[in-house]
CSV table of C-alpha atoms in Angstrom, one decimal:
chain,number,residue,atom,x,y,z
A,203,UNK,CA,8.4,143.1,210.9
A,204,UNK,CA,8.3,141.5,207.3
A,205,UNK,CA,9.3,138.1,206.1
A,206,UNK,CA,12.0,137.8,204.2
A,207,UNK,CA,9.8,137.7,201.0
A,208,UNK,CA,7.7,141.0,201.8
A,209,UNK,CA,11.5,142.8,202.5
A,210,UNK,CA,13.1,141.5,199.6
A,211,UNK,CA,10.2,143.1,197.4
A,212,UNK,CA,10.3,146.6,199.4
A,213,UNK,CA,14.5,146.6,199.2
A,214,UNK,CA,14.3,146.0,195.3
A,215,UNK,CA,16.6,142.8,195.9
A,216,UNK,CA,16.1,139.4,195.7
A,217,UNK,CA,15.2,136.7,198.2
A,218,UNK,CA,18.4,134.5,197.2
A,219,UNK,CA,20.5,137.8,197.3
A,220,UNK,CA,19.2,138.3,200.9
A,221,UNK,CA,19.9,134.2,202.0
A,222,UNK,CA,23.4,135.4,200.9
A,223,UNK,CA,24.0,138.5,202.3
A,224,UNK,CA,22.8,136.6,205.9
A,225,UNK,CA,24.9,133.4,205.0
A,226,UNK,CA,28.1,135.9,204.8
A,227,UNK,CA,27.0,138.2,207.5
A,228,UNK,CA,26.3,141.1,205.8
A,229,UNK,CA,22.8,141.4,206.5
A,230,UNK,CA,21.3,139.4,209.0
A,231,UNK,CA,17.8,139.2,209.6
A,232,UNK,CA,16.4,140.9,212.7
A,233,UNK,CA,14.6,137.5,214.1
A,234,UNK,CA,14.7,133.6,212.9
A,235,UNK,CA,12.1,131.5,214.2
A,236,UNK,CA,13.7,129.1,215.9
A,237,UNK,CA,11.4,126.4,214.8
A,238,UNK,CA,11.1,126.7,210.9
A,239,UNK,CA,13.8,129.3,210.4
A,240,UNK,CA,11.9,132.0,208.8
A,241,UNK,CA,13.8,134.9,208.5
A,242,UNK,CA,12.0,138.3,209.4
A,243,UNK,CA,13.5,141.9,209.0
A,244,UNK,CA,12.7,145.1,210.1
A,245,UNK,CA,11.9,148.3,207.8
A,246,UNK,CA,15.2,150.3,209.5
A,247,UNK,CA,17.2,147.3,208.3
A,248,UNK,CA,16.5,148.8,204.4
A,249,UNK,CA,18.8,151.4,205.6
A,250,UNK,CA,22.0,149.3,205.6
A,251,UNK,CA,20.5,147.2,202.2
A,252,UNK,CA,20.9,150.4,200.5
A,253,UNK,CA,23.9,150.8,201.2
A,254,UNK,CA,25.5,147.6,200.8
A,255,UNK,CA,23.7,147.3,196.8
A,256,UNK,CA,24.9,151.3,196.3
A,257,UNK,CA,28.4,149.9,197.1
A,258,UNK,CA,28.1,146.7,195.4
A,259,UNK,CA,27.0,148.4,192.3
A,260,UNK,CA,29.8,150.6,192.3
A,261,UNK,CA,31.9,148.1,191.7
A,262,UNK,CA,33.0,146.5,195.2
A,263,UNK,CA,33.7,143.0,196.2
A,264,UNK,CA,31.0,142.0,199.1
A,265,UNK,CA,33.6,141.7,201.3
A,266,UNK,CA,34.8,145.3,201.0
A,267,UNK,CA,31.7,146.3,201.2
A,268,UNK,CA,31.8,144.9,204.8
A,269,UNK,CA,34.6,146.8,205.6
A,270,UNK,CA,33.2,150.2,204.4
A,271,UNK,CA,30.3,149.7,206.2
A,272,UNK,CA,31.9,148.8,209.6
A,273,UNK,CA,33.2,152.6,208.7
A,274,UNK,CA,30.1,153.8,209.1
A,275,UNK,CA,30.0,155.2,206.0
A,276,UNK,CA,27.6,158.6,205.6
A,277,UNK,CA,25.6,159.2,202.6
A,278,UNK,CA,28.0,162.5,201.7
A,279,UNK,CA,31.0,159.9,201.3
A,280,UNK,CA,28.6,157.6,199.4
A,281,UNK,CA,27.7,160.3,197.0
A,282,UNK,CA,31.8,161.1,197.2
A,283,UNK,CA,32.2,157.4,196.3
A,284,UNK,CA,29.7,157.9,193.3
A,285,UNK,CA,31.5,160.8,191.9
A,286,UNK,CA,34.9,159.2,191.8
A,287,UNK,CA,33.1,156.3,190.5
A,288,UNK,CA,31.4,157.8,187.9
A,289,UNK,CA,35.2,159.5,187.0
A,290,UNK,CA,36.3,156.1,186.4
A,291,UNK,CA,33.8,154.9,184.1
A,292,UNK,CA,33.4,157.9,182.0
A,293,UNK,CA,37.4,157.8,181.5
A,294,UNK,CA,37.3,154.3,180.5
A,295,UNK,CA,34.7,154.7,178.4
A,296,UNK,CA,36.5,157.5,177.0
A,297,UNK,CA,39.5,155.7,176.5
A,298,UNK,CA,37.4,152.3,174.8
A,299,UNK,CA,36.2,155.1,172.5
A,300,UNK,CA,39.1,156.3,171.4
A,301,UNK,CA,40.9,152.8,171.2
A,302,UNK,CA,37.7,151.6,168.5
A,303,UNK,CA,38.1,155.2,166.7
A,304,UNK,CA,42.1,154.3,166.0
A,305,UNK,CA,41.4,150.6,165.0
A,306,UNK,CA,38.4,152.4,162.6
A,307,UNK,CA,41.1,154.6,161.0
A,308,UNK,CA,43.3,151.8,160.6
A,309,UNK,CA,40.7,149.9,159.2
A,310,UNK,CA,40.6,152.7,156.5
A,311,UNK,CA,44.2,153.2,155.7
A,312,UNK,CA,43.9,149.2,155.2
A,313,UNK,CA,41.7,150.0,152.4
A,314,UNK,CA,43.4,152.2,150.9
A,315,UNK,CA,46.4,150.3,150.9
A,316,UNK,CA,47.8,150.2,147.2
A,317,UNK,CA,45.9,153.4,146.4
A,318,UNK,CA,47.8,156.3,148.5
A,319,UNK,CA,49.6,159.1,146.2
A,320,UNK,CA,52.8,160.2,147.0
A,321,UNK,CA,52.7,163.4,144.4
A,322,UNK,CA,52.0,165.7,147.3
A,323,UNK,CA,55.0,164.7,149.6
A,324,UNK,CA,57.5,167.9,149.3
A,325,UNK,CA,60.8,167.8,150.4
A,326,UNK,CA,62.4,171.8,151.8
A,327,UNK,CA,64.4,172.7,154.5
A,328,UNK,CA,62.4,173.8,157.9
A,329,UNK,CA,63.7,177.0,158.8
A,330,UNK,CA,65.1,177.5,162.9
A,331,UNK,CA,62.1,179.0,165.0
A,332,UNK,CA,61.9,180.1,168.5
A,333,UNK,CA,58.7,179.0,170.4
A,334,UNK,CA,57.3,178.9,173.7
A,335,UNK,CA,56.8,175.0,175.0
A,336,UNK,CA,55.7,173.1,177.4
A,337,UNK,CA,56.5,169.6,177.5
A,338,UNK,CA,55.1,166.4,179.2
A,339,UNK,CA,55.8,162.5,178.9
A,340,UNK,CA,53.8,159.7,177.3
A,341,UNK,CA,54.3,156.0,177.8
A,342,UNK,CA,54.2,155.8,174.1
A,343,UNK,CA,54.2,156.9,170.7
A,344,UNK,CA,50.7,155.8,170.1
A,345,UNK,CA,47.8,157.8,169.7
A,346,UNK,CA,45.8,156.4,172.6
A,347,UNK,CA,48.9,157.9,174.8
A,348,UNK,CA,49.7,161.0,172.5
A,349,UNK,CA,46.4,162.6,172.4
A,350,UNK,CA,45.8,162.8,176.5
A,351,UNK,CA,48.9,164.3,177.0
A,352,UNK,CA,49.4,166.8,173.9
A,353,UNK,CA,45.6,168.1,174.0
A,354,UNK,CA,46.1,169.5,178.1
A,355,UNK,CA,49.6,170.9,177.0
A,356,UNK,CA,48.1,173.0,173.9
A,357,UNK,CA,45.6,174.3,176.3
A,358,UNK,CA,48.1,175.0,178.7
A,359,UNK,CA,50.4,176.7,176.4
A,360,UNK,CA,47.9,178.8,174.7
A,361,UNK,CA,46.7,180.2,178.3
A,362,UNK,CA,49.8,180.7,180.1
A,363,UNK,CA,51.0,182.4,176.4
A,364,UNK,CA,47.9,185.0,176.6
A,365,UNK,CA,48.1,185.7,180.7
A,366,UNK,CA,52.0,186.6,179.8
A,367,UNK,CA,50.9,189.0,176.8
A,368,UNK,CA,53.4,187.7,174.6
A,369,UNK,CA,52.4,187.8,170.7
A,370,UNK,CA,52.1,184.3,168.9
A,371,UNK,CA,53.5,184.9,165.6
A,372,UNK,CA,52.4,181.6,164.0
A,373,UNK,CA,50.6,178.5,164.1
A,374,UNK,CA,51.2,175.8,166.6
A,375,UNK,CA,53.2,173.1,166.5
A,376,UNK,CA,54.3,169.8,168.4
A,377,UNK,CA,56.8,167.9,168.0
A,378,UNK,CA,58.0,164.7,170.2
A,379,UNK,CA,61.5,162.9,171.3
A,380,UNK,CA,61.9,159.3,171.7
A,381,UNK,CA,63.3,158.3,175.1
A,382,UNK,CA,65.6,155.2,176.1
A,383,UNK,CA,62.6,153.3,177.8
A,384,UNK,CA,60.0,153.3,175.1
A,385,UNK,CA,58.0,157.0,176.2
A,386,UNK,CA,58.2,159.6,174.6
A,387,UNK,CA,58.5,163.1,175.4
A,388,UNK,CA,55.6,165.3,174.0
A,389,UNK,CA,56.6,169.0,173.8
A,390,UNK,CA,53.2,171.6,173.0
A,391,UNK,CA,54.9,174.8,171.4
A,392,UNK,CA,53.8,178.2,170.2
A,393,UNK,CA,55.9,180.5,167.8
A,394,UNK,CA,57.0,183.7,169.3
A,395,UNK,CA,59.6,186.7,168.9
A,396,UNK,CA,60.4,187.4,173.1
A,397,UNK,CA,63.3,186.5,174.8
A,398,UNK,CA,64.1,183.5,177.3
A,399,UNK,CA,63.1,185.3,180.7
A,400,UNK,CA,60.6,184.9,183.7
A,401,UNK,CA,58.0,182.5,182.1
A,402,UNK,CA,55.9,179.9,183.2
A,403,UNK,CA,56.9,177.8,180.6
A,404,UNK,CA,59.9,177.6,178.2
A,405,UNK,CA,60.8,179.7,175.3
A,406,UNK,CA,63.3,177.6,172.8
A,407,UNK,CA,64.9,177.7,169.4
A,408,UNK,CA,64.1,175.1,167.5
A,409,UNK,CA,66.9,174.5,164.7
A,410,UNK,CA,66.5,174.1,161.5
A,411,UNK,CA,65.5,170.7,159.7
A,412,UNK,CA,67.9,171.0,156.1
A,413,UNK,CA,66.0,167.8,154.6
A,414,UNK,CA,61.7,167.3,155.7
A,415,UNK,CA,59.6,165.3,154.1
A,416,UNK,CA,56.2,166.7,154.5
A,417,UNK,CA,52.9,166.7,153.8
A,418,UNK,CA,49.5,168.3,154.3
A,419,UNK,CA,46.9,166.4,155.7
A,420,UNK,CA,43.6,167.2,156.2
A,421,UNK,CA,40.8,166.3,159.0
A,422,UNK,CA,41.4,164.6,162.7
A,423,UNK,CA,44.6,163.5,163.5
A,424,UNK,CA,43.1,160.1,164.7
A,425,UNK,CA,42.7,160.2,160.8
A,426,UNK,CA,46.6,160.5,160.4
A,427,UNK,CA,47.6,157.1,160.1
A,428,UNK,CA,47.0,156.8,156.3
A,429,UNK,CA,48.7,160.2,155.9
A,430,UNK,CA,52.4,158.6,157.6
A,431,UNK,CA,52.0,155.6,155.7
A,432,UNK,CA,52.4,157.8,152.1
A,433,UNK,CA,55.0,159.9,153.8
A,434,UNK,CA,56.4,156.5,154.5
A,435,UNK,CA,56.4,155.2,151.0
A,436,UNK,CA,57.6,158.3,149.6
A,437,UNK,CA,60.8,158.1,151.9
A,438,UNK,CA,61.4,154.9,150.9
A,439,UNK,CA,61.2,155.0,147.2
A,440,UNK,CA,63.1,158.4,147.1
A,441,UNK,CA,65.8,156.4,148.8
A,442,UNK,CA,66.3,158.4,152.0
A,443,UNK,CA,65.4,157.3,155.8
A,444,UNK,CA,63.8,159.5,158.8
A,445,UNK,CA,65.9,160.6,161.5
A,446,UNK,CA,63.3,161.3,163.8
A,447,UNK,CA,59.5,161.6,164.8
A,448,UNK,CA,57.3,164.3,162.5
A,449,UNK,CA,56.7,167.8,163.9
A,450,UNK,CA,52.9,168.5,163.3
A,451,UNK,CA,52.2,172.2,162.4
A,452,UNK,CA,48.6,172.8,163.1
A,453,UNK,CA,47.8,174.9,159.9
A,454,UNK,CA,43.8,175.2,160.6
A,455,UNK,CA,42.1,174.2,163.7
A,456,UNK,CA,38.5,174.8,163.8
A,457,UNK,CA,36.0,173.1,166.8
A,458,UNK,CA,35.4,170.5,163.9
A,459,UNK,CA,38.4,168.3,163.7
A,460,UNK,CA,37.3,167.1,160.3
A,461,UNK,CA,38.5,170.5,159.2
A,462,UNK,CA,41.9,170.4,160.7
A,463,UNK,CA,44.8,171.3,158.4
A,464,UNK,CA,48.1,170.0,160.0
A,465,UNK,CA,51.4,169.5,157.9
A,466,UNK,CA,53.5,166.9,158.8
A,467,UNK,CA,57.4,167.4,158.9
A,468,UNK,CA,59.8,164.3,159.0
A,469,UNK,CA,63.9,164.8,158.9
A,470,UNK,CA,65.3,162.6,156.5
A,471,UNK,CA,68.7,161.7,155.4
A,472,UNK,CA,69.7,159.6,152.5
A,473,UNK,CA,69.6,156.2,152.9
A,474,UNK,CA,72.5,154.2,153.9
């Protein structure tokens, strides 16, 4: 057997950690001398110290580590538990990605606040267009909640679209609807000329918009923020208001967003 200083140096782990784990009854040691109280352990003992810091470290308290251990718990579910684990953290770190990107952009249309140029807002009527869609909710208008729902759809869209063999006769475009508890519905579409039938997704005419704002912007839509805010001063000092959230028409979509050509299409009405 080993003292309790020899097994904390072959199990990687501390000596305090192991005074715990035995103070709480997650490890105990395989003999105490009854005398001075010197804990010893035996080398199949590491066994259940690995698991209990693998399932620490994924992010358990101690005591639920207890209780996936009295489950026996084989190292195929560990490696299970690892996976969904690892799922978690890339997701979140994902998502604490995207979150500093948006305040970055917003940091940007900060600076350019005073500078934006409203010369290349146009205002035209949208003509009516029938597309194929599918459509999905997100808890909000925000980009942090747009851009995991809308990105699947396209993908979606653009697949079911080509297994059907139905022609796309234009570029893409999304557009969104504002529901009564804050979320908004995100709807993916493709322009095509086939009739409503037997699809796995929805083919709809979109009607006409007889007063858009719009405006071309260029590069990732994370980027877009500046873009809204001079179709937002242009609205204003033309004297009209927006009657609804933009369509975006994805002009040019290479693998670099930086290149992305989207025109942005707000319904306005004059204001008051």
């Amino acid at each position: 057997m080993f003292n309790i200083g020899e097994f904390a140096r072959l199990g990687l782990v501390s000596v305090r950690m192991l005074r715990h784990y035995d103070a709480i009854g997650l490890l105990r040691p395989a003999h105490v001398d009854q005398v001075n109280g010197y804990r010893s352990y035996q080398a199949a003992q590491l066994s259940r110290l690995n698991r209990i810091v693998a399932i620490k470290d994924l992010g358990f308290t101690l005591e639920q580590v207890r209780a996936i251990l009295d489950e026996k718990v084989s190292p195929e579910e560990l490696h299970g538990m690892v996976r969904m684990r690892r799922a978690q953290l890339e997701a979140r770190i994902s998502a604490d990605l995207a979150r500093l990107r948006s305040v970055e952009a917003r940091l940007r249309t900060i600076e350019t606040e005073g500078y934006m140029e409203s010369a290349e807002v146009v205002l035209k009527r949208v003509a009516p267009i029938r597309v194929a869609e599918l459509s999905a909710r997100a808890a909000s208008y925000e980009g942090e909640d747009i851009g995991p729902v809308i990105q699947p759809l396209f993908a979606e869209i653009c697949r079911r679209v080509e297994a059907a063999a139905v022609k796309v006769v234009g570029p893409g475009i999304a557009y969104y609807e504002e529901e009564d508890d804050g979320s908004v519905m995100v709807h993916a579409c493709l322009p095509v000329s086939v009739a409503p039938g037997d699809h796995d997704f929805q083919v709809v005419d979109l009607p006409a918009i007889e007063a858009a704002a719009t405006i071309i912007h260029h590069g990732s839509m994370e980027e877009v923020g500046q873009t809204f805010q001079t179709l937002a001063h242009w609205i204003e000092e033309h004297g009209y208001r927006s009657l609804a959230l933009a369509r975006e028409i994805s002009l040019h979509c290479p693998e670099n967003l930086d290149e992305w050509v989207t025109e942005l299409q707000i319904e306005v009405a004059p204001a008051g």
